[in-house]
Coordinates of C-alpha atoms in Angstrom, one line a residue:
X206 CA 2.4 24.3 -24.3
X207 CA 4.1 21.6 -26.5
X208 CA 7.3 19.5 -25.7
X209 CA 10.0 20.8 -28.1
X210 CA 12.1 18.1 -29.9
X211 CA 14.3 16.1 -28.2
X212 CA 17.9 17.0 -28.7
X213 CA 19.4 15.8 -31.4
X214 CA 15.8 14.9 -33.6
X215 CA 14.5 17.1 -36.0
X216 CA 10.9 17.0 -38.1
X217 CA 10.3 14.7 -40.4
X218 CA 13.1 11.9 -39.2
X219 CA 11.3 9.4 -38.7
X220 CA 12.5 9.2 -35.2
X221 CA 9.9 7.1 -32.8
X222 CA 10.3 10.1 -30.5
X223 CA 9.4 12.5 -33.1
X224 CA 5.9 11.5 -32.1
X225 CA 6.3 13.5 -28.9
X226 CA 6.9 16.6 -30.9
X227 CA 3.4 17.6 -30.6
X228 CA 2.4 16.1 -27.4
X229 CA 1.6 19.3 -24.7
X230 CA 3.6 18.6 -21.4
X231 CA 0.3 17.6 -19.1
X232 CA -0.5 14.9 -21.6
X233 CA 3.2 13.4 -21.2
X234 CA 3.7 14.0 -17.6
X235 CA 0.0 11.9 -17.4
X236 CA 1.8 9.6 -19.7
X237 CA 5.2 9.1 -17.6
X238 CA 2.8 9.0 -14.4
X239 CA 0.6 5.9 -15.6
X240 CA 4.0 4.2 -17.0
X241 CA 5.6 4.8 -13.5
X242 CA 2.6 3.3 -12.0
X243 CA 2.5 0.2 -14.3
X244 CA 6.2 -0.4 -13.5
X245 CA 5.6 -1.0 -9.9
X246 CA 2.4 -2.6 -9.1
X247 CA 2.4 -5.2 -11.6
X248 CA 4.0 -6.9 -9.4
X249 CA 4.8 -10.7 -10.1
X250 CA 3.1 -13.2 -8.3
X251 CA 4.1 -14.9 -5.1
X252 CA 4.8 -18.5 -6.8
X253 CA 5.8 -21.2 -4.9
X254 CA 9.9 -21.3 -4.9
X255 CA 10.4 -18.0 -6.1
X256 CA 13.0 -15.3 -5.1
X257 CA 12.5 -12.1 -2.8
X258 CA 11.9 -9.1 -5.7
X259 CA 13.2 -6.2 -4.9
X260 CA 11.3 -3.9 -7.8
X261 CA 11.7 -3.9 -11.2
X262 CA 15.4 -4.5 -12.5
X263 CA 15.2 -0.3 -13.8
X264 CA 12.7 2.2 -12.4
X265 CA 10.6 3.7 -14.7
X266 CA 11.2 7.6 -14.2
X267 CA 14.9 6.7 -14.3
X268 CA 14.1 4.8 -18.0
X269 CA 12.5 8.4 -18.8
X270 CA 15.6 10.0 -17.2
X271 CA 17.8 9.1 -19.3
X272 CA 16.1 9.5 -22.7
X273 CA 17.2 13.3 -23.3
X274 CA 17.4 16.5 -21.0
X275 CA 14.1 17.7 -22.2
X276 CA 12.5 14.1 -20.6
X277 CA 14.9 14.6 -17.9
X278 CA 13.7 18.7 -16.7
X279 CA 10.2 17.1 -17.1
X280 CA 10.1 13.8 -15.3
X281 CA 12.3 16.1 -12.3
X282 CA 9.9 18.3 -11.8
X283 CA 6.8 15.2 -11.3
X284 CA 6.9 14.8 -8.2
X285 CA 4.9 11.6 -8.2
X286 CA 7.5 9.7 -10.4
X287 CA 9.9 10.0 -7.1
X288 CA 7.7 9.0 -4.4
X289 CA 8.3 5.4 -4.7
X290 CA 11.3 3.8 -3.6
X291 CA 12.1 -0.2 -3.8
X292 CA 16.0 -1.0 -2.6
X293 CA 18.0 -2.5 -5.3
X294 CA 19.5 -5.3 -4.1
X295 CA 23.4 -5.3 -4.5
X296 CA 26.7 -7.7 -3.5
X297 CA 28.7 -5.1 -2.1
X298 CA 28.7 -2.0 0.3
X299 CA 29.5 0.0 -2.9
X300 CA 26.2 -0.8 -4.1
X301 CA 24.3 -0.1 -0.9
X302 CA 25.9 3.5 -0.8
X303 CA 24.6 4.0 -3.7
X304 CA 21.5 3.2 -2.7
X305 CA 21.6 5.6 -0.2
X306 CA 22.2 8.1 -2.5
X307 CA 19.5 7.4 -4.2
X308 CA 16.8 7.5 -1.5
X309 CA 18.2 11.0 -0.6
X310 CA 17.2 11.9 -4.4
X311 CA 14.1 10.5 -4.2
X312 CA 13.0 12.0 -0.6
X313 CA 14.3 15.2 -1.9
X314 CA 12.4 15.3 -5.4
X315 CA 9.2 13.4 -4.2
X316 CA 8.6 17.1 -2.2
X317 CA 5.1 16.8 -0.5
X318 CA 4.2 13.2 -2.3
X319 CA 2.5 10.3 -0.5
X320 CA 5.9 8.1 0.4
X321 CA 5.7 4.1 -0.8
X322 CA 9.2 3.0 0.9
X323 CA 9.8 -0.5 0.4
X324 CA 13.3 -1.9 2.2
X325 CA 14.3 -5.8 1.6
X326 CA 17.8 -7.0 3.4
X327 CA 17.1 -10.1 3.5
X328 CA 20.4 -12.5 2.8
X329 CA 22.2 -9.5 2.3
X330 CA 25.9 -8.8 3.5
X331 CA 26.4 -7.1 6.8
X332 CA 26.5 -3.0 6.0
X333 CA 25.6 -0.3 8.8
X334 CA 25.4 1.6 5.8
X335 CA 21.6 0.2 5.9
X336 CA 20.7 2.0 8.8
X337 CA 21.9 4.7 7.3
X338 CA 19.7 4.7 4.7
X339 CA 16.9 3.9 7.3
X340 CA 17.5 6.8 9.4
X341 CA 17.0 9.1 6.0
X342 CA 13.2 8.1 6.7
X343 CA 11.7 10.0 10.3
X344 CA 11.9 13.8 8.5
X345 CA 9.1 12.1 6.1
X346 CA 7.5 10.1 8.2
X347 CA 4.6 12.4 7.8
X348 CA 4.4 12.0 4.3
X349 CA 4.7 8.0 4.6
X350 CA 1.6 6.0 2.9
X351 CA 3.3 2.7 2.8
X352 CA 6.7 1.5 5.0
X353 CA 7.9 -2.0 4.5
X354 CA 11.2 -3.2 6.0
X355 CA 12.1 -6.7 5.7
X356 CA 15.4 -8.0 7.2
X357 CA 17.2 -10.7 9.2
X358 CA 19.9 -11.0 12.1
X359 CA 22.7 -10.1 9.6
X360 CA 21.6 -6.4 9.5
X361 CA 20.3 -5.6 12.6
X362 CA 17.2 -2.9 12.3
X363 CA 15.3 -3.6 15.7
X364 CA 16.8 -0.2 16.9
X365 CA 15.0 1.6 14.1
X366 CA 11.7 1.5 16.2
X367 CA 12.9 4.4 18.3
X368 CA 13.3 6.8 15.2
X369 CA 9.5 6.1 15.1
X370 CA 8.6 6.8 18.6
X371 CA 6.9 10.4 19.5
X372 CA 6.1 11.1 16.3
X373 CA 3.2 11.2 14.1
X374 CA 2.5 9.4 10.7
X375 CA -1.1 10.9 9.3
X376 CA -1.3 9.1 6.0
X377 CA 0.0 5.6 6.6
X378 CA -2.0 3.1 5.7
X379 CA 0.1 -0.2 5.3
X380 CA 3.2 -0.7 7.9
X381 CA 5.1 -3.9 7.2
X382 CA 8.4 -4.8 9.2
X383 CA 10.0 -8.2 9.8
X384 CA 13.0 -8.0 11.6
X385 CA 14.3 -11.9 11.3
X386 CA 15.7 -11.2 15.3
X387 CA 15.5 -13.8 17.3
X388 CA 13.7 -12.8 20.8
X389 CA 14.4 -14.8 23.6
X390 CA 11.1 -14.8 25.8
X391 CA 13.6 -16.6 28.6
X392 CA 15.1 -13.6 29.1
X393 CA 13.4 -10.8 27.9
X394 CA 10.5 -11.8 28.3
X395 CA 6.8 -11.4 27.4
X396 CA 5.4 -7.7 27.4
X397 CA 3.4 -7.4 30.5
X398 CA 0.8 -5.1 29.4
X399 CA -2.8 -6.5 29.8
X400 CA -3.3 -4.7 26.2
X401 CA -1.7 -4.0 22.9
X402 CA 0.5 -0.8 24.0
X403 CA 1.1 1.2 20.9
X404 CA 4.8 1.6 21.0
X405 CA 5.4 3.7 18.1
X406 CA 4.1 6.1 15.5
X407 CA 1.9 7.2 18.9
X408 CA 0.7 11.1 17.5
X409 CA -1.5 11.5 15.5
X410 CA -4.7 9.5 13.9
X411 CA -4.2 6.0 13.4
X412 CA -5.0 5.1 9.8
X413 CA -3.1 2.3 9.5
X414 CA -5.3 0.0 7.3
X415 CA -3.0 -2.9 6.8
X416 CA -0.3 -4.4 9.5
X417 CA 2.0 -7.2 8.7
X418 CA 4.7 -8.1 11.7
X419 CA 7.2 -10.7 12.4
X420 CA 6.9 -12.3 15.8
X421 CA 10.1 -10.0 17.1
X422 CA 8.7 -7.0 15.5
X423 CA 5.7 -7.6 17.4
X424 CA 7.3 -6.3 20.6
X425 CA 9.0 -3.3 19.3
X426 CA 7.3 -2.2 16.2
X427 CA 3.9 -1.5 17.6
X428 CA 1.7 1.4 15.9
X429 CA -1.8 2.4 16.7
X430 CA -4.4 -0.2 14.9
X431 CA -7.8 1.5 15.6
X432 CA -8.5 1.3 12.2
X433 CA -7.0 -1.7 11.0
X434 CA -8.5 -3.9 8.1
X435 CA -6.0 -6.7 7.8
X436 CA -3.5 -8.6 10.4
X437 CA -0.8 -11.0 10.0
X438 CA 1.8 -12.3 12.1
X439 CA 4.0 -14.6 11.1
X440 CA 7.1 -15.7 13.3
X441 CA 9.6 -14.4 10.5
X442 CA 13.2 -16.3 9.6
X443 CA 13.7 -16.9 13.3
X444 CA 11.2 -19.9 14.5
X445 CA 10.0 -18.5 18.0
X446 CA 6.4 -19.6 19.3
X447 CA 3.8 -18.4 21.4
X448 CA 4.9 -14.3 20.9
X449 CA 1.8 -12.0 21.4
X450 CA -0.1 -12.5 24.6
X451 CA -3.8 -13.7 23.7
X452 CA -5.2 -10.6 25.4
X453 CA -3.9 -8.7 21.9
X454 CA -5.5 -11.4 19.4
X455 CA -8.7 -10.4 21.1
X456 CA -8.2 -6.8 20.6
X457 CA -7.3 -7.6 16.9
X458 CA -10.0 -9.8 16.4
X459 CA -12.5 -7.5 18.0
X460 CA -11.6 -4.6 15.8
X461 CA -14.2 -3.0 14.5
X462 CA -12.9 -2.6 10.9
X463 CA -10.8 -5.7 10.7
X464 CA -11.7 -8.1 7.4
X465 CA -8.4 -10.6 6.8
X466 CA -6.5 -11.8 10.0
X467 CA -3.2 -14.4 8.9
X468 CA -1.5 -16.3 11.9
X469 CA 1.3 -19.0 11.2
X470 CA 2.8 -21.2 13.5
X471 CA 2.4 -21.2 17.3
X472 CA 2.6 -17.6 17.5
X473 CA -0.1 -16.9 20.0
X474 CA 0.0 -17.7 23.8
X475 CA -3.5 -19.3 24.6
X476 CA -5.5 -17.9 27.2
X477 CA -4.6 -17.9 30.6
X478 CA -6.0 -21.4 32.7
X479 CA -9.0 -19.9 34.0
X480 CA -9.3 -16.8 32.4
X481 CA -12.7 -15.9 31.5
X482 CA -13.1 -15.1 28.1
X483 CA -15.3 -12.5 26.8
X484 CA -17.7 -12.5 24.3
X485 CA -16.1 -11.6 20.4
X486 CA -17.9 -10.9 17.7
X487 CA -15.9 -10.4 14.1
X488 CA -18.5 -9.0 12.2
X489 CA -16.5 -7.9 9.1
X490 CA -13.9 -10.6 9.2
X491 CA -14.5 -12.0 5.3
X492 CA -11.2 -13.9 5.4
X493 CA -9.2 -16.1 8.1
X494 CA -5.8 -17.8 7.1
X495 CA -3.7 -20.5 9.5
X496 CA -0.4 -21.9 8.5
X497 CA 2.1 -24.3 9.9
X498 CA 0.3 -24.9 13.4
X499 CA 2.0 -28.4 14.0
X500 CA -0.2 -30.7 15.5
X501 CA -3.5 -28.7 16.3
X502 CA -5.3 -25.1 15.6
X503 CA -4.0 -22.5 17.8
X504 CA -5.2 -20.1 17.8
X505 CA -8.7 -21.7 16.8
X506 CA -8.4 -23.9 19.0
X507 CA -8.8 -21.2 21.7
X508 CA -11.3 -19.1 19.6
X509 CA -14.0 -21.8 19.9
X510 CA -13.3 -23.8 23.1
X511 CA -16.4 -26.1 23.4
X512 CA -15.9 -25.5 27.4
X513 CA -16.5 -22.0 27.2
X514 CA -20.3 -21.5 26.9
X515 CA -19.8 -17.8 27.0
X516 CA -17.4 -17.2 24.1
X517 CA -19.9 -16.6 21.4
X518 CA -17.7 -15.9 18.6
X519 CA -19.4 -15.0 15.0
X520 CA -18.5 -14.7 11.1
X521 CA -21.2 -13.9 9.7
X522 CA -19.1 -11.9 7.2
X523 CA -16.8 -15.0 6.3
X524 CA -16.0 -15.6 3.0
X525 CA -12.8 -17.7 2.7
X526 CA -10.5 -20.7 5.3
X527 CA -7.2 -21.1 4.3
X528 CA -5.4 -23.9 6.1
X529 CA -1.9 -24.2 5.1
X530 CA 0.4 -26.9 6.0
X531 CA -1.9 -27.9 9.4
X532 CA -1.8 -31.3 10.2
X533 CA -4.5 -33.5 12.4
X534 CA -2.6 -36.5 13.8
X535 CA -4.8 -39.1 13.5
X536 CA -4.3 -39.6 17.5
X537 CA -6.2 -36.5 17.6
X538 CA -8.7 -36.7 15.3
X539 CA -10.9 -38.9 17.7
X540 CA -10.4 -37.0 20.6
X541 CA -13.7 -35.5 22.3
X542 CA -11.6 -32.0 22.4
X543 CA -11.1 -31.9 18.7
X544 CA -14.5 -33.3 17.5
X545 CA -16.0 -30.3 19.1
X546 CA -13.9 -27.6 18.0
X547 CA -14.7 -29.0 14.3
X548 CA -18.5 -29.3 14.9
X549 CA -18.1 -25.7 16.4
X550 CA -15.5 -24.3 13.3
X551 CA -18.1 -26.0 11.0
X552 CA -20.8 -24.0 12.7
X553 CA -19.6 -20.8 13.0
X554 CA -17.8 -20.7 9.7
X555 CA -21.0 -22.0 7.9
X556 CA -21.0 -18.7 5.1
X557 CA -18.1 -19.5 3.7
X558 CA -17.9 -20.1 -0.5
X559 CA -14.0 -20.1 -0.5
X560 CA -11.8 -23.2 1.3
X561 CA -7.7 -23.7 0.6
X562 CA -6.3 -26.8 2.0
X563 CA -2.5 -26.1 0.9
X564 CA 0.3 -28.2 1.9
X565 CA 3.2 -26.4 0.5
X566 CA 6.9 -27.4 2.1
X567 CA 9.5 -28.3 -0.3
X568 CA 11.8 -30.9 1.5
X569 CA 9.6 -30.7 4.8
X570 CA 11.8 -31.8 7.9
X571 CA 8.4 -32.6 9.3
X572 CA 7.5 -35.8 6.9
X573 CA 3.6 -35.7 8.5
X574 CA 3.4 -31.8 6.7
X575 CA 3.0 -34.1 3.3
X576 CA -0.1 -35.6 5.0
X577 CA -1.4 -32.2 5.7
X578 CA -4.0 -32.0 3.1
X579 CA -5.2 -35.3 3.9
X580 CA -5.2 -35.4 7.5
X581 CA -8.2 -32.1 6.9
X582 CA -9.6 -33.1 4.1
X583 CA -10.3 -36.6 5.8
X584 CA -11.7 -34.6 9.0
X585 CA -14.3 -32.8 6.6
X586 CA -15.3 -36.0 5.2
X587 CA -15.9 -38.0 8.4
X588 CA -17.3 -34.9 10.6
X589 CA -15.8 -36.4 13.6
X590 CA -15.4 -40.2 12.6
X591 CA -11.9 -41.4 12.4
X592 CA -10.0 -40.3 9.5
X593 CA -10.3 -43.2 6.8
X594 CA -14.1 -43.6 7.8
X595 CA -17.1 -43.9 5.6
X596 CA -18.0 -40.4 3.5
X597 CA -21.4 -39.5 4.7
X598 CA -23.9 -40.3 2.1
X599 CA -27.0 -37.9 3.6
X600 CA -26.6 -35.1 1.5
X601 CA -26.5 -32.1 3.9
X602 CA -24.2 -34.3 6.0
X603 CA -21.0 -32.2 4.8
X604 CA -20.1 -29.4 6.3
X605 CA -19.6 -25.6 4.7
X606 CA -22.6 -26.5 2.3
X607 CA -21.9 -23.1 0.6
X608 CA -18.2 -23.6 -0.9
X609 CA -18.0 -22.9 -4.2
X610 CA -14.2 -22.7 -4.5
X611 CA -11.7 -25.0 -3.7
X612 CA -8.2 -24.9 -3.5
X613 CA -6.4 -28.0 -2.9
X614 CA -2.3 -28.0 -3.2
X615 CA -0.7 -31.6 -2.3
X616 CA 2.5 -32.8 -3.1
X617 CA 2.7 -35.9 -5.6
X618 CA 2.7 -38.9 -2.6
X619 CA -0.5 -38.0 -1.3
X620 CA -2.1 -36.6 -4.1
X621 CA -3.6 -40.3 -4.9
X622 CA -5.1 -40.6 -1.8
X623 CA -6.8 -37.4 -1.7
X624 CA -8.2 -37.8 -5.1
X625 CA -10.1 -41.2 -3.8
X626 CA -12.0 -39.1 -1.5
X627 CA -12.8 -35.9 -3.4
X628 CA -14.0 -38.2 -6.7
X629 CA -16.6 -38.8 -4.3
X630 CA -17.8 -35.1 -4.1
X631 CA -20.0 -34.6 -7.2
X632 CA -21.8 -37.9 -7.7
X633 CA -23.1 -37.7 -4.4
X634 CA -24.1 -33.8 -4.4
X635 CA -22.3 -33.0 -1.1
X636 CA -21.4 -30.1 -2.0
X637 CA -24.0 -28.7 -4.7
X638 CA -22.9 -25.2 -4.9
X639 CA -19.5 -26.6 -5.9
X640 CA -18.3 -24.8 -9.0
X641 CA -14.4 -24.2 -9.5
X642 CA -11.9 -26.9 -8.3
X643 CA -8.3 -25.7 -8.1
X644 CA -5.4 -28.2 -8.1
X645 CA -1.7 -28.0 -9.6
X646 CA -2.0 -30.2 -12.6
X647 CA -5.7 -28.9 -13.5
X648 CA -6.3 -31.7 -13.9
X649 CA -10.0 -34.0 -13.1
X650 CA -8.9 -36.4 -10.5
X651 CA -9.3 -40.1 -11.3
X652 CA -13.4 -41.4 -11.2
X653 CA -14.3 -37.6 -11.0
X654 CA -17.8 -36.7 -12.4
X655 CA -17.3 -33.0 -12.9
X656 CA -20.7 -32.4 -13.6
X657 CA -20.8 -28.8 -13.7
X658 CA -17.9 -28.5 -11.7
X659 CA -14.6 -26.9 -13.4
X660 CA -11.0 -27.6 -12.7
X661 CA -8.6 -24.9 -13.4
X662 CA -5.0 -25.2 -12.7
X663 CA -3.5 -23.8 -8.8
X664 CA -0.6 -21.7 -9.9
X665 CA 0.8 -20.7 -6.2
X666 CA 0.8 -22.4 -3.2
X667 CA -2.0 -19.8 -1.9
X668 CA -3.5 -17.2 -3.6
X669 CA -2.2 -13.6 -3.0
X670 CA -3.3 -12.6 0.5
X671 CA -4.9 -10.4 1.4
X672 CA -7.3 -11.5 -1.3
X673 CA -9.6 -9.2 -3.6
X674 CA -7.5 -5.9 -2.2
X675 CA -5.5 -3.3 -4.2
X676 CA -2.5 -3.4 -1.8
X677 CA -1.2 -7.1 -1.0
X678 CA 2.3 -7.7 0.6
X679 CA 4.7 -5.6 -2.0
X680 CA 7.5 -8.1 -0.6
X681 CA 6.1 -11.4 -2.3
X682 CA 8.0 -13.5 0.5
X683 CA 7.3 -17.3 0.1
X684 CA 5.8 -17.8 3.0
X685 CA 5.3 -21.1 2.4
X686 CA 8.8 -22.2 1.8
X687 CA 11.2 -20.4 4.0
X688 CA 14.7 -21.7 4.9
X689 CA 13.6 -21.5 8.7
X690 CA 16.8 -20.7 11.0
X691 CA 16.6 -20.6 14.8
X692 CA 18.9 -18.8 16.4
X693 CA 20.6 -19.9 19.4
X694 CA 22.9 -17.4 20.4

């Protein structure tokens, strides 16, 4: 069957929608399908600085919508075109009701359709219409593929986790909540449990794949990870430390499926003194990202205790280290401790082609973040000697002899004195498989040799994470450059 003319258009008018004239309804439903598609996961790019997106500024099927009621009867009867839902963000309560509105379209024409819900309240004005909106979500949770609710301690959406309890969520695959509520571990508490205790979305199959949590989401918003690929916990808007006892890092890291694990700040509580810690081995992790850890490596630090000869933890799978924004005081850096937890990080991460040394605050309250790169980089050099010591001419000497990538972001004050030190990289062979050099100008340091070595410009603070998968974070936070708020109350 063909499309008839759109009203109003006749043969032979030139029109550009006179081309549709012909065009049999599968081939234009395929049509408004892949353009839907486009419109939402060509998403931008998480770029250091930029703004929260919310979606794009006008949804595809509604574009389609509007052309004529002929486009209008089709696209409402595709139910794929209404399966995705990204809140527009609005000034007023008038806008959010709208919203709401919306979403109850949406659910409604979307029928049996896989569910990608995507929430973002962030810095938005107090509205219990919100939860509203939320609370149109448990009939479908069924049908849910991807749930991501981002907010803060303006709207207040920790109560949503008991809409998810006793219930059952088949085809999830990526759950993503950050609350922003502060959770004060004085009086509340850690969660007792010598386990991670699913708290929510408890029937059913787990299949969640992907599981990004704030630190206060952490205790509350706890689904079933038995098939997890990729964890991240991040302490959200409110800065709280030491949030998920260490008992559930080792179930995450011991997961059989798990391949990217993201931890920033002092989010983990370290072992108890004296526990025994059993044996781990993370045979699929291929990538490991740290951020913001102050003045040591938690939770490394605990993962590869050189006291513990019976922790034997492996990557053989390892592909990529990110450290962003982790500083070594140079106190430190000679300090028997920390020499052997770098002789044993350097060991046991000894696969890895891919290394990111980012340091990426803007106006840092913390003036040592700016030495960040610096403080690392100057560790890899000396393997243990004193930062400022003597590169190691034997070649071999370096460590992670396998990098091929590097990723180096560095503010402008220190980016002199980390350029001294890599100019040294090439003439000397340290690294031979060195290939691709990535640093915000794009520029070859001063003295470099580049050899074969190319240097291509570092557009983001740190590349998309997860890396090299279809489904990264569809909220690009800026991780890297929140407006950190503690809340006292």
């Amino acid at each position: 069957m063909s499309h008839p003319m759109p009203n109003g258009e006749t043969k032979g008018t030139g029109s550009p929608l006179g081309v549709f004239e012909r065009v049999p309804d599968d081939v234009l439903s395929l049509i408004f399908e892949t353009a839907h598609e486009s419109g939402y996961y060509c998403a931008p790019s998480n770029e250091l600085g930029g703004k929260l997106q919310a979606g794009p500024a006008l949804e595809s099927e509604a574009t389609i919508s509007h052309v004529c009621t002929l486009w209008r009867d089709l696209a409402y009867s595709l139910p794929k075109l209404w399966a995705t839902f990204r809140f527009r963000r609005a000034a007023s309560t008038d806008g959010f009701v709208g919203e709401l509105e919306r979403l109850r379209l949406y659910l409604a024409r979307s029928v049996d359709q896989d569910l990608d819900l995507v929430f973002n309240f962030y810095d938005m004005p107090k509205a219990p219409v919100l939860m509203d909106m939320l609370l149109l979500v448990p009939p479908h949770v069924h049908r849910l593929w991807r749930f991501v609710l981002h907010s803060d301690r303006t709207n207040f959406v920790v109560p949503f986790h008991k809409e998810l309890t006793g219930v059952a969520a088949p085809r999830l695959e990526h759950f993503e909540v950050c609350t922003g509520k502060y959770h004060n571990i004085a009086e509340e508490g850690y969660d007792g449990e010598p386990r991670w205790d699913p708290k929510i979305l408890t029937l059913g199959p787990p299949n969640i794949k992907f599981l990004k949590l704030d630190a206060p989401a952490s205790r509350r918003f706890r689904p079933q990870f038995n098939n997890l690929v990729h964890f991240a916990l991040h302490p959200g808007r409110a800065i709280l430390r030491q949030q998920l006892l260490w008992v559930y890092f080792e179930q995450v890291i011991s997961l059989p499926f798990i391949e990217t694990i993201s931890i920033f700040y002092l989010v983990i509580a370290p072992p108890d003194p004296g526990r025994h810690l059993r044996t781990i081995e993370a045979k699929r992790l291929k990538h490991f990202r740290i951020g913001r850890t102050h003045n040591n490596l938690s939770p490394l630090l605990y993962l590869l205790p050189a006291r513990e000869a019976n922790l034997s933890l492996q990557f053989p799978s390892l592909k990529s280290l990110y450290f962003i924004d982790v500083y070594v005081p140079r106190g430190l850096n000679g300090s028997p401790d920390l020499i052997s937890f770098w002789e044993a990080l350097f060991a046991k991460t000894a696969t890895i082609t891919h290394l990111c040394l980012s340091h990426s605050m803007i106006g840092s309250v913390n003036p040592e973040y700016r030495m960040s790169v610096v403080s690392i980089w100057g560790t890899i050099l000396s393997t243990g000697e004193k930062v400022g010591g003597r590169v190691p001419r034997d070649k071999g000497q370096l460590p992670w002899q396998n990098v091929r990538l590097l990723d180096v972001n560095h503010s402008e004050d220190v980016a002199e004195a980390f350029n001294c030190s890599i100019a040294d990289l090439r003439p000397l062979g340290l690294w031979p498989n060195l290939a691709t050099i990535r640093t915000p100008s794009g520029r070859y340091p001063p003295t470099f040799e580049p050899g074969n070595v190319q240097v291509e410009p570092l557009l983001r603070a740190a590349p998309d994470w997860p890396p090299d998968y279809p489904f990264p974070s569809s909220i690009p936070t800026n991780e890297f450059d929140w407006r950190l708020e503690i809340d006292t109350t």
